[in-house]
Amino acid sequence: MEYADGHPVRPYCVIDDGWTEGGGSAPGGPWNTGLPGVFDDMEEVAARITETGARPGLWFRPLLSRTETAAVRPGMLRDSGFPLDPSLDVALETVAEDVTRFRRWGYELVKHDFSTYDVFGHFASHSPAELALPGWSLSDRSRTSAEILVRLYRTIAEAAGDTVVIGCNTVGHLAAGLVRVQRSGDDTSGRSWERTRRMGVNTLAFRLAQHNRFFTLDADCVPCTPQTDWNLNQQFLDLVARSGTALFVSVDPAARTDRTDADLAAAVKLALDGGTPGGVEPLDWLSTTAPRRWRSGSETLVYDWAEPWGATPLAV
């Protein structure tokens, strides 16, 4: 809210993974209580966020449970919990109840995550050509997996009503029209700039054509942390703000300086204005995975994404 500085468009404050008893490693439900001693009363937390002038938002993992129920897939584990079977009505009823509860608590944005992984057991970067391997099925074999995912997305959208829905780890062309915002790539990082370059800059460039056509694009958070170079993060911040896509910032208080605060305030205000008129467009996208040359309005901008030693070919 400091960065918004009275802007007529209210920004969101989104509570990510870590608010439940499962801890901060993408746990499963139940999603009816917060973490004792930190998030004792989730309705009160939403009210406190609202009092600051921001709009409260909440993350959850709809298809994972820390307890075995009638909605889970028998004999299967996923991370530290039991995956729900979204082909079952009882599973969708559970998901709808969770979203309805978040609305009742006062949250105006819901981000649902991990559903593709919880169904298929693969993330995109490690998936085979066919997500559903031989011998694999959900309980209802009369529907395709695509139909089952669409039904899940529709269940969440209908339960959300006028609450903003963000899809993360959702299938973009299936979620179109059923999420307002779509996380279009893998996670950026407050620890390794290379990951932000590889994931954030890349997905902004190559999924930008879907922005405001399928959904609002979300290239993930711009980090402001002591572990990463602000000269690089600030460029990503500038580009996302100009683009008119969803701008999320993750700011470590230890990294705040007069300069970072000024840069963040300028970017947040620009993003709340809707970005640069006409948005942005990558110009050298046919020759690089992280375009450096961009059109912004009538300007041509050149960004330098490389650390002093260049880019790493290793996994990040």
Coordinates of C-alpha atoms in Angstrom, one line a residue:
M1 CA 0.0 0.0 0.0
E2 CA 3.0 2.3 0.6
Y3 CA 4.0 1.7 -3.0
A4 CA 0.5 2.3 -4.4
D5 CA 0.5 5.6 -2.5
G6 CA -3.3 6.3 -2.7
H7 CA -3.8 4.9 -6.2
P8 CA -7.5 4.5 -6.9
V9 CA -7.0 0.9 -7.9
R10 CA -6.5 -1.2 -4.8
P11 CA -3.7 -3.8 -5.0
Y12 CA -4.0 -7.3 -3.7
C13 CA -2.0 -8.8 -0.8
V14 CA -1.9 -12.5 -1.5
I15 CA -1.0 -15.1 1.2
D16 CA 0.9 -17.9 -0.4
D17 CA 1.7 -21.4 0.6
G18 CA 2.5 -21.7 4.3
W19 CA -0.6 -20.6 6.1
T20 CA -1.8 -24.1 7.2
E21 CA -0.5 -26.6 9.6
G22 CA 1.2 -28.5 6.8
G23 CA 3.9 -25.8 6.7
G24 CA 5.6 -24.2 3.7
S25 CA 6.2 -27.1 1.3
A26 CA 2.9 -27.0 -0.6
P27 CA 0.9 -29.1 1.8
G28 CA -2.6 -30.3 1.3
G29 CA -5.9 -29.6 3.1
P30 CA -8.0 -29.6 5.1
W31 CA -8.2 -25.8 4.4
N32 CA -10.4 -24.9 7.3
T33 CA -7.9 -23.5 9.8
G34 CA -4.7 -21.5 9.8
L35 CA -1.2 -22.2 11.2
P36 CA -1.4 -21.9 15.0
G37 CA 0.6 -18.9 16.4
V38 CA 0.9 -17.3 13.0
F39 CA -2.4 -17.5 11.2
D40 CA -4.8 -18.3 14.1
D41 CA -7.8 -16.7 12.6
M42 CA -7.9 -16.5 8.8
E43 CA -11.0 -14.3 8.8
E44 CA -9.3 -11.8 11.0
V45 CA -6.2 -11.9 8.8
A46 CA -8.4 -11.0 5.8
A47 CA -10.0 -8.1 7.7
R48 CA -6.6 -6.8 8.8
I49 CA -5.4 -6.8 5.1
T50 CA -8.6 -5.0 4.1
E51 CA -8.0 -2.4 6.8
T52 CA -4.7 -1.5 5.2
G53 CA -6.6 -0.7 2.0
A54 CA -5.4 -3.8 0.1
R55 CA -7.6 -6.6 -1.1
P56 CA -6.9 -10.0 0.5
G57 CA -6.0 -13.1 -1.5
L58 CA -5.3 -16.7 -0.6
W59 CA -3.4 -19.7 -2.1
F60 CA -4.5 -23.3 -1.8
R61 CA -3.8 -26.7 -3.3
P62 CA -7.3 -28.1 -4.0
L63 CA -6.4 -31.7 -4.9
L64 CA -4.3 -32.7 -2.0
S65 CA -5.4 -33.7 1.5
R66 CA -3.3 -34.5 4.6
T67 CA -6.0 -36.9 5.7
E68 CA -7.6 -39.9 3.9
T69 CA -11.2 -39.2 3.0
A70 CA -13.7 -40.7 0.5
A71 CA -12.5 -38.1 -2.0
V72 CA -8.9 -39.4 -2.3
R73 CA -7.4 -41.9 -4.7
P74 CA -6.9 -45.2 -2.8
G75 CA -3.3 -46.3 -2.1
M76 CA -1.7 -43.2 -3.7
L77 CA 0.6 -40.6 -2.1
R78 CA 1.7 -37.3 -3.5
D79 CA 4.3 -35.4 -1.6
S80 CA 3.1 -35.4 2.0
G81 CA -0.5 -36.1 1.3
F82 CA -3.3 -38.0 -0.5
P83 CA -4.4 -36.7 -3.9
L84 CA -8.1 -36.2 -4.5
D85 CA -9.8 -37.8 -7.5
P86 CA -11.4 -34.9 -9.4
S87 CA -13.6 -37.3 -11.4
L88 CA -15.6 -37.9 -8.2
D89 CA -18.5 -35.6 -7.2
V90 CA -17.4 -35.8 -3.5
A91 CA -14.0 -34.4 -4.4
L92 CA -15.5 -31.5 -6.3
E93 CA -17.9 -30.8 -3.5
T94 CA -14.9 -30.6 -1.1
V95 CA -13.1 -28.2 -3.4
A96 CA -16.3 -26.0 -3.8
E97 CA -16.7 -26.0 0.0
D98 CA -13.1 -24.7 0.4
V99 CA -13.5 -21.9 -2.1
T100 CA -16.9 -20.9 -0.5
R101 CA -15.2 -20.8 2.9
F102 CA -12.4 -18.5 1.6
R103 CA -15.1 -16.1 0.3
R104 CA -16.9 -16.2 3.6
W105 CA -13.6 -15.4 5.4
G106 CA -13.4 -12.3 3.2
Y107 CA -10.8 -13.2 0.6
E108 CA -11.3 -11.5 -2.8
L109 CA -8.8 -13.6 -4.7
V110 CA -8.2 -17.3 -4.7
K111 CA -5.1 -18.9 -6.3
H112 CA -5.4 -22.7 -6.9
D113 CA -2.2 -24.6 -7.6
F114 CA -0.7 -28.0 -8.3
S115 CA -3.9 -29.6 -9.7
T116 CA -2.2 -30.9 -12.9
Y117 CA 0.7 -32.4 -10.9
D118 CA -1.7 -33.9 -8.4
V119 CA -3.7 -35.6 -11.1
F120 CA -0.9 -36.8 -13.4
G121 CA 2.2 -36.9 -11.1
H122 CA 4.3 -34.8 -13.5
F123 CA 5.4 -31.2 -13.8
A124 CA 5.5 -29.9 -17.4
S125 CA 9.3 -29.8 -17.6
H126 CA 9.6 -33.5 -16.6
S127 CA 6.5 -34.9 -18.3
P128 CA 6.4 -37.5 -21.0
A129 CA 4.8 -36.8 -24.4
E130 CA 1.6 -38.3 -22.9
L131 CA 0.7 -37.2 -19.4
A132 CA -1.6 -40.2 -18.9
L133 CA 0.7 -43.3 -19.0
P134 CA -0.6 -46.7 -20.0
G135 CA -2.7 -48.3 -17.2
W136 CA -3.5 -45.0 -15.6
S137 CA -7.0 -43.7 -15.0
L138 CA -9.3 -41.8 -12.6
S139 CA -12.4 -43.4 -11.2
D140 CA -14.7 -42.1 -13.8
R141 CA -13.6 -43.7 -17.1
S142 CA -16.5 -42.3 -19.1
R143 CA -14.8 -38.9 -19.3
T144 CA -11.4 -37.9 -20.7
S145 CA -8.8 -36.3 -18.4
A146 CA -9.3 -33.0 -20.2
E147 CA -13.1 -33.1 -19.5
I148 CA -12.4 -33.9 -15.9
L149 CA -9.9 -30.9 -15.5
V150 CA -12.4 -28.5 -17.2
R151 CA -15.1 -29.7 -14.7
L152 CA -12.6 -29.0 -11.8
Y153 CA -11.8 -25.5 -13.1
R154 CA -15.5 -24.8 -13.6
T155 CA -16.4 -26.0 -10.1
I156 CA -13.8 -23.6 -8.7
A157 CA -15.0 -20.7 -10.9
E158 CA -18.6 -21.2 -10.0
A159 CA -17.9 -21.4 -6.3
A160 CA -15.7 -18.3 -6.5
G161 CA -18.4 -16.1 -8.0
D162 CA -17.0 -12.6 -8.3
T163 CA -13.8 -13.6 -6.5
V164 CA -10.8 -13.3 -8.8
V165 CA -9.4 -16.8 -9.6
I166 CA -5.8 -17.4 -10.4
G167 CA -4.9 -20.7 -12.0
C168 CA -1.4 -22.1 -11.3
N169 CA -0.2 -25.4 -12.7
T170 CA -3.4 -25.4 -14.7
V171 CA -3.7 -26.3 -18.4
G172 CA -4.0 -22.9 -20.1
H173 CA -6.2 -23.7 -23.1
L174 CA -8.5 -25.8 -20.8
A175 CA -8.7 -23.1 -18.1
A176 CA -9.4 -20.2 -20.6
G177 CA -12.6 -18.5 -19.5
L178 CA -12.5 -20.3 -16.1
V179 CA -9.6 -18.4 -14.5
R180 CA -9.2 -14.6 -14.6
V181 CA -5.4 -14.9 -14.2
Q182 CA -3.1 -17.7 -15.3
R183 CA 0.4 -18.4 -14.0
S184 CA 2.0 -19.0 -17.4
G185 CA 5.4 -20.4 -16.4
D186 CA 7.5 -22.0 -13.7
D187 CA 8.5 -20.2 -10.5
T188 CA 10.9 -17.2 -10.4
S189 CA 13.3 -17.0 -7.6
G190 CA 14.5 -14.7 -4.8
R191 CA 17.7 -16.8 -4.5
S192 CA 18.9 -17.3 -8.1
W193 CA 18.5 -14.6 -10.8
E194 CA 19.2 -17.3 -13.4
R195 CA 15.9 -18.9 -12.6
T196 CA 14.0 -15.6 -13.0
R197 CA 15.7 -15.0 -16.3
R198 CA 15.0 -18.5 -17.5
M199 CA 11.4 -18.7 -16.3
G200 CA 10.0 -15.2 -15.8
V201 CA 11.4 -13.3 -18.8
N202 CA 10.9 -16.3 -21.0
T203 CA 7.2 -16.9 -20.2
L204 CA 6.4 -13.2 -20.4
A205 CA 7.8 -13.2 -24.0
F206 CA 6.4 -16.4 -25.3
R207 CA 3.0 -16.5 -23.7
L208 CA 2.2 -12.8 -24.1
A209 CA 0.0 -13.5 -27.1
Q210 CA -2.5 -15.2 -24.7
H211 CA -2.7 -12.1 -22.5
N212 CA -6.2 -10.5 -22.4
R213 CA -7.4 -13.2 -24.9
F214 CA -7.4 -16.4 -22.7
F215 CA -6.8 -14.7 -19.4
T216 CA -4.6 -12.1 -17.7
L217 CA -1.0 -13.3 -17.9
D218 CA 1.1 -13.8 -14.7
A219 CA 4.8 -14.3 -15.2
D220 CA 5.3 -14.8 -11.5
C221 CA 6.8 -12.6 -8.8
V222 CA 9.5 -10.0 -9.2
P223 CA 11.8 -10.6 -6.2
C224 CA 13.5 -8.0 -4.1
T225 CA 15.9 -9.9 -1.9
P226 CA 19.5 -9.6 -0.6
Q227 CA 20.5 -12.7 -2.5
T228 CA 19.7 -11.4 -6.0
D229 CA 21.0 -8.4 -7.9
W230 CA 18.5 -5.5 -7.9
N231 CA 19.9 -4.2 -11.2
L232 CA 18.6 -7.3 -12.8
N233 CA 15.3 -7.6 -10.8
Q234 CA 14.5 -4.0 -11.5
Q235 CA 14.6 -4.5 -15.2
F236 CA 12.2 -7.4 -15.0
L237 CA 10.0 -5.3 -12.7
D238 CA 10.0 -2.5 -15.3
L239 CA 9.1 -4.8 -18.1
V240 CA 6.2 -6.6 -16.3
A241 CA 4.8 -3.2 -15.1
R242 CA 4.9 -1.9 -18.7
S243 CA 3.3 -5.0 -20.1
G244 CA 0.0 -4.6 -18.4
T245 CA 0.1 -8.2 -17.2
A246 CA -0.3 -9.1 -13.5
L247 CA 2.5 -7.7 -11.5
F248 CA 3.4 -9.6 -8.3
V249 CA 6.2 -8.4 -6.1
S250 CA 7.9 -10.4 -3.2
V251 CA 9.8 -7.9 -1.1
D252 CA 12.2 -9.0 1.7
P253 CA 12.2 -6.1 4.2
A254 CA 16.0 -6.6 4.5
A255 CA 16.4 -5.7 0.9
R256 CA 14.5 -2.4 1.1
T257 CA 16.5 0.7 0.3
D258 CA 15.5 4.2 -0.9
R259 CA 16.3 3.0 -4.5
T260 CA 14.3 -0.2 -4.3
D261 CA 11.4 1.6 -2.7
A262 CA 11.4 4.2 -5.4
D263 CA 11.6 1.7 -8.2
L264 CA 8.9 -0.5 -6.7
A265 CA 6.6 2.5 -6.2
A266 CA 7.0 3.6 -9.8
A267 CA 6.3 0.1 -11.1
V268 CA 3.3 -0.6 -8.9
K269 CA 1.7 2.7 -9.9
L270 CA 2.3 2.0 -13.6
A271 CA 0.9 -1.5 -13.2
L272 CA -2.2 -0.2 -11.4
D273 CA -2.6 2.2 -14.3
G274 CA -2.8 -0.8 -16.6
G275 CA 0.8 -0.6 -17.9
T276 CA 2.1 1.3 -20.9
P277 CA -0.6 2.0 -23.5
G278 CA -0.4 -0.7 -26.1
G279 CA 1.6 -3.0 -23.8
V280 CA 4.9 -4.5 -24.8
E281 CA 6.1 -6.9 -27.5
P282 CA 9.4 -8.9 -27.8
L283 CA 11.3 -8.1 -30.9
D284 CA 14.1 -10.6 -30.9
W285 CA 12.1 -13.6 -29.8
L286 CA 13.0 -15.7 -32.9
S287 CA 16.7 -15.7 -31.9
T288 CA 16.7 -16.1 -28.1
T289 CA 14.9 -17.7 -25.2
A290 CA 15.0 -14.5 -23.1
P291 CA 14.3 -11.6 -25.5
R292 CA 16.4 -8.4 -24.8
R293 CA 14.7 -6.0 -27.3
W294 CA 11.2 -5.0 -26.6
R295 CA 8.7 -2.5 -28.0
S296 CA 6.9 -0.5 -25.3
G297 CA 4.4 1.9 -26.8
S298 CA 6.4 3.9 -29.4
E299 CA 9.8 3.1 -27.7
T300 CA 12.3 0.3 -28.3
L301 CA 13.9 -0.8 -25.1
V302 CA 16.9 -3.0 -24.6
Y303 CA 17.3 -5.0 -21.4
D304 CA 20.5 -6.8 -20.2
W305 CA 19.5 -10.0 -18.5
A306 CA 23.0 -11.5 -18.2
E307 CA 24.9 -11.8 -14.9
P308 CA 28.7 -10.9 -15.3
W309 CA 29.6 -14.5 -16.1
G310 CA 26.6 -15.0 -18.5
A311 CA 23.9 -17.6 -18.3
T312 CA 24.3 -21.1 -16.8
P313 CA 23.4 -24.2 -18.8
L314 CA 22.9 -26.1 -15.6
A315 CA 19.6 -26.9 -13.9
V316 CA 18.2 -24.2 -11.5

